[in-house]
CSV table of C-alpha atoms in Angstrom, one decimal:
chain,number,residue,atom,x,y,z
A,1,SER,CA,58.2,208.1,68.3
A,2,GLN,CA,57.9,205.2,66.0
A,3,GLU,CA,60.4,202.4,66.6
A,4,LEU,CA,61.0,199.8,63.9
A,5,GLU,CA,63.2,196.8,64.5
A,6,GLN,CA,64.3,194.8,61.5
A,7,SER,CA,66.1,191.4,61.7
A,8,PRO,CA,68.4,189.9,60.8
A,9,GLN,CA,70.9,192.6,60.0
A,10,SER,CA,72.5,190.4,57.4
A,11,LEU,CA,71.7,187.1,55.8
A,12,ILE,CA,73.8,184.8,53.6
A,13,VAL,CA,72.0,181.9,51.9
A,14,GLN,CA,72.7,179.3,49.3
A,15,GLU,CA,70.8,179.7,46.0
A,16,GLY,CA,67.6,177.8,46.2
A,17,LYS,CA,67.1,178.2,49.9
A,18,ASN,CA,64.1,179.9,51.6
A,19,LEU,CA,64.6,182.9,53.9
A,20,THR,CA,62.6,185.2,56.1
A,21,ILE,CA,63.1,188.8,57.1
A,22,ASN,CA,61.2,190.3,60.0
A,23,CYS,CA,60.1,193.8,60.9
A,24,THR,CA,58.5,194.8,64.3
A,25,SER,CA,56.9,198.0,65.2
A,26,SER,CA,56.5,199.4,68.7
A,27,LYS,CA,53.1,200.9,67.6
A,28,THR,CA,50.1,199.8,65.6
A,29,LEU,CA,50.6,200.8,61.9
A,30,TYR,CA,48.4,202.2,59.2
A,31,GLY,CA,50.6,200.6,56.7
A,32,LEU,CA,53.9,198.7,56.3
A,33,TYR,CA,56.0,199.0,53.2
A,34,TRP,CA,58.8,196.8,51.9
A,35,TYR,CA,61.6,198.2,49.7
A,36,LYS,CA,64.6,196.6,48.0
A,37,GLN,CA,67.8,198.4,47.3
A,38,LYS,CA,70.7,197.2,45.2
A,39,TYR,CA,74.1,198.6,45.9
A,40,GLY,CA,74.5,202.1,44.6
A,41,GLU,CA,70.9,202.4,43.5
A,42,GLY,CA,67.7,203.8,44.9
A,43,LEU,CA,64.9,202.0,46.8
A,44,ILE,CA,62.5,200.0,44.7
A,45,PHE,CA,59.0,199.5,46.1
A,46,LEU,CA,58.1,195.9,46.6
A,47,MET,CA,54.8,195.7,48.5
A,48,MET,CA,52.5,197.5,50.8
A,49,LEU,CA,50.4,196.0,53.5
A,50,GLN,CA,47.5,197.8,55.2
A,51,LYS,CA,45.1,195.3,56.6
A,52,GLY,CA,45.6,193.1,59.7
A,53,GLY,CA,46.4,189.6,58.5
A,54,GLU,CA,47.0,190.7,55.0
A,55,GLU,CA,49.4,188.7,52.8
A,56,LYS,CA,50.7,189.7,49.4
A,57,SER,CA,52.9,187.8,46.9
A,58,HIS,CA,54.9,188.9,43.9
A,59,GLU,CA,56.8,186.2,42.1
A,60,LYS,CA,58.8,184.4,44.8
A,61,ILE,CA,58.4,187.1,47.5
A,62,THR,CA,55.6,187.0,50.1
A,63,ALA,CA,54.9,189.6,52.7
A,64,LYS,CA,52.6,189.3,55.6
A,65,LEU,CA,51.2,191.7,58.2
A,66,ASP,CA,50.0,190.3,61.5
A,67,GLU,CA,46.5,190.9,62.9
A,68,LYS,CA,47.6,193.5,65.3
A,69,LYS,CA,49.4,195.4,62.5
A,70,GLN,CA,52.7,195.6,64.4
A,71,GLN,CA,54.7,192.8,62.8
A,72,SER,CA,55.5,192.0,59.2
A,73,SER,CA,57.6,189.3,57.6
A,74,LEU,CA,59.1,189.0,54.1
A,75,HIS,CA,59.6,185.5,52.8
A,76,ILE,CA,61.6,184.6,49.7
A,77,THR,CA,61.1,181.1,48.3
A,78,ALA,CA,63.9,179.4,46.4
A,79,SER,CA,66.2,182.4,46.5
A,80,GLN,CA,68.2,183.5,43.5
A,81,PRO,CA,71.2,185.7,43.1
A,82,SER,CA,68.9,188.4,41.7
A,83,HIS,CA,67.3,188.6,45.1
A,84,ALA,CA,70.5,189.9,46.7
A,85,GLY,CA,70.4,193.4,48.0
A,86,ILE,CA,69.3,195.4,51.0
A,87,TYR,CA,65.7,195.0,52.1
A,88,LEU,CA,64.1,197.8,54.2
A,89,CYS,CA,60.7,197.9,55.9
A,90,GLY,CA,59.0,201.3,56.3
A,91,ALA,CA,56.3,202.1,58.8
A,92,ASP,CA,53.3,204.4,58.1
A,93,PRO,CA,52.0,205.4,61.5
A,94,LEU,CA,48.4,204.9,62.4
A,95,ILE,CA,48.2,208.2,64.3
A,96,ILE,CA,49.4,211.2,62.3
A,97,SER,CA,50.9,213.8,64.6
A,98,SER,CA,50.1,217.4,64.0
A,99,GLY,CA,52.4,219.0,61.5
A,100,SER,CA,53.9,215.8,60.3
A,101,ALA,CA,54.1,214.9,56.7
A,102,ARG,CA,53.3,211.2,57.2
A,103,GLN,CA,57.0,210.4,56.9
A,104,LEU,CA,57.8,206.7,57.0
A,105,THR,CA,60.1,205.4,59.7
A,106,PHE,CA,62.5,202.8,58.3
A,107,GLY,CA,64.1,199.7,59.8
A,108,SER,CA,67.9,199.5,59.7
A,109,GLY,CA,67.8,197.1,56.7
A,110,THR,CA,68.7,193.5,56.0
A,111,GLN,CA,71.7,192.8,53.7
A,112,LEU,CA,70.9,189.7,51.8
A,113,THR,CA,73.6,187.7,49.9
A,114,VAL,CA,72.7,184.7,47.8
A,115,LEU,CA,75.5,182.4,47.0
A,116,PRO,CA,75.3,180.7,43.5
B,1,ASN,CA,59.8,208.0,32.8
B,2,ALA,CA,57.8,209.6,35.7
B,3,GLY,CA,59.4,209.6,39.0
B,4,VAL,CA,61.9,211.4,41.3
B,5,THR,CA,65.2,212.6,39.8
B,6,GLN,CA,68.2,213.6,41.9
B,7,THR,CA,71.2,215.5,40.9
B,8,PRO,CA,74.1,215.2,41.2
B,9,LYS,CA,74.6,211.4,41.6
B,10,PHE,CA,78.1,211.8,43.1
B,11,ARG,CA,80.0,214.6,44.7
B,12,VAL,CA,83.2,215.0,46.6
B,13,LEU,CA,83.6,218.0,48.8
B,14,LYS,CA,86.3,219.4,51.0
B,15,THR,CA,85.4,220.3,54.6
B,16,GLY,CA,83.8,223.8,54.7
B,17,GLN,CA,82.6,223.8,51.1
B,18,SER,CA,79.0,224.3,50.3
B,19,MET,CA,76.7,222.5,47.8
B,20,THR,CA,73.1,221.9,46.9
B,21,LEU,CA,71.4,218.7,46.0
B,22,LEU,CA,68.4,219.0,43.7
B,23,CYS,CA,65.3,216.8,43.7
B,24,ALA,CA,62.7,217.0,41.1
B,25,GLN,CA,59.4,215.0,40.9
B,26,ASP,CA,56.8,215.0,38.1
B,27,MET,CA,54.0,213.2,39.9
B,28,ASN,CA,52.4,216.3,41.3
B,29,HIS,CA,53.1,215.0,44.9
B,30,GLU,CA,52.5,217.4,47.7
B,31,TYR,CA,54.9,215.9,50.2
B,32,MET,CA,58.6,215.7,49.6
B,33,TYR,CA,61.4,214.4,51.9
B,34,TRP,CA,65.2,214.2,52.2
B,35,TYR,CA,66.7,211.2,53.9
B,36,ARG,CA,70.2,210.2,54.5
B,37,GLN,CA,71.4,206.5,54.6
B,38,ASP,CA,74.3,205.4,56.7
B,39,PRO,CA,75.6,201.8,57.2
B,40,GLY,CA,73.6,200.0,60.0
B,41,MET,CA,71.3,203.0,60.5
B,42,GLY,CA,68.7,202.7,57.8
B,43,LEU,CA,67.2,205.9,56.5
B,44,ARG,CA,67.0,209.0,58.7
B,45,LEU,CA,64.8,211.9,57.8
B,46,ILE,CA,66.6,215.2,57.4
B,47,HIS,CA,63.9,217.7,56.3
B,48,TYR,CA,60.5,217.4,54.7
B,49,SER,CA,58.0,219.6,53.0
B,50,VAL,CA,54.2,219.4,52.9
B,51,GLY,CA,53.8,221.9,50.1
B,52,GLU,CA,55.3,224.7,48.1
B,53,GLY,CA,56.9,227.3,50.3
B,54,THR,CA,56.8,225.1,53.4
B,55,THR,CA,59.6,223.1,55.0
B,56,ALA,CA,60.1,221.4,58.4
B,57,LYS,CA,62.8,219.6,60.3
B,58,GLY,CA,63.1,215.9,60.5
B,59,GLU,CA,65.2,213.7,62.8
B,60,VAL,CA,68.7,214.9,61.8
B,61,PRO,CA,68.4,218.5,60.4
B,62,ASP,CA,71.5,220.0,61.8
B,63,GLY,CA,74.0,221.3,59.2
B,64,TYR,CA,71.4,221.2,56.4
B,65,ASN,CA,68.9,223.7,54.9
B,66,VAL,CA,66.1,223.1,52.4
B,67,SER,CA,63.9,225.1,50.2
B,68,ARG,CA,60.8,224.3,48.2
B,69,LEU,CA,60.1,227.3,45.9
B,70,LYS,CA,58.2,225.2,43.4
B,71,LYS,CA,56.0,222.2,44.1
B,72,GLN,CA,58.0,219.9,41.9
B,73,ASN,CA,61.5,220.7,43.4
B,74,PHE,CA,63.0,220.2,46.8
B,75,LEU,CA,66.6,221.4,47.4
B,76,LEU,CA,68.9,220.3,50.1
B,77,GLY,CA,71.8,222.6,51.0
B,78,LEU,CA,75.0,222.1,52.9
B,79,GLU,CA,76.4,225.5,53.9
B,80,SER,CA,79.7,224.2,55.4
B,81,ALA,CA,80.2,220.5,54.7
B,82,ALA,CA,81.7,218.3,57.4
B,83,PRO,CA,83.0,214.7,57.2
B,84,SER,CA,80.1,213.6,59.3
B,85,GLN,CA,77.9,214.5,56.3
B,86,THR,CA,79.5,211.8,54.2
B,87,SER,CA,76.5,209.7,53.3
B,88,VAL,CA,74.1,208.7,50.6
B,89,TYR,CA,71.1,211.1,50.3
B,90,PHE,CA,67.7,210.1,49.0
B,91,CYS,CA,64.9,212.3,48.0
B,92,ALA,CA,61.3,210.9,48.1
B,93,SER,CA,57.8,212.1,47.5
B,94,ARG,CA,54.2,211.0,48.0
B,95,ASN,CA,50.6,212.1,47.9
B,96,ALA,CA,49.3,214.1,50.9
B,97,ARG,CA,46.1,212.2,51.3
B,98,ARG,CA,45.8,208.7,52.6
B,99,VAL,CA,44.0,206.3,50.3
B,100,ALA,CA,42.6,203.1,51.6
B,101,GLY,CA,41.4,200.0,49.7
B,102,PRO,CA,42.3,199.0,46.2
B,103,SER,CA,43.8,202.4,45.4
B,104,GLY,CA,46.2,202.1,48.4
B,105,GLY,CA,49.1,202.2,45.9
B,106,ALA,CA,48.7,206.0,45.9
B,107,ASN,CA,50.2,205.9,49.4
B,108,VAL,CA,53.6,204.7,48.2
B,109,LEU,CA,56.6,206.7,48.9
B,110,THR,CA,58.7,207.0,45.6
B,111,PHE,CA,62.4,207.4,45.9
B,112,GLY,CA,65.1,209.0,43.7
B,113,ALA,CA,68.2,207.0,42.8
B,114,GLY,CA,70.3,208.7,45.5
B,115,SER,CA,73.2,211.1,45.7
B,116,ARG,CA,76.5,209.8,47.1
B,117,LEU,CA,78.4,212.6,48.9
B,118,THR,CA,81.9,212.3,50.3
B,119,VAL,CA,83.3,215.1,52.5
B,120,LEU,CA,87.1,215.0,52.9
């Protein structure tokens, strides 16, 4: 089955600092998705990476997928309190098993706190 | 706004009671999913459906049943609630077909806002 390790589990940073969250898959992926969740709310889609070596940015958040398509990182530059929340990575498997519905496997999440 | 709607948002049950969570999507997605989220464990798949009238078990299906009588709705039922089912439940949906390239956004899994269930 797909294993997805996410680190760190929690992160506390001072406003203005940079930070990185990592996500590692045990298998090659078709796609890697990053979501953000604020307490008590649903998951908001941030970015999707599909190509080896791909990098995408949105405002101050940059996500990268390695060439082997097994590792991804999410980097936040000059963090702000609005960046606080839980970040989850989701893996879309390369090989779809018979009968599956292409469900994503998720990492355990990274709780980010940004101190003003 | 288009998306995934879950009801109710909050519910408190006593052990042994039953209830149904409703998920509705208006994006004409074929695939629908029910996940539960517990601290430190990320999202775990309970059941899923690849189309109207079909359902299948996910990673943690015990104690739950589902039905998909209409394409846009996916119901999650608890016949006899247990404290271990205290959790936040998320419904999600997506297209069936993989799309590569610039239209890859069609692969995105869209989530509802969640339903927080407490079983006493």
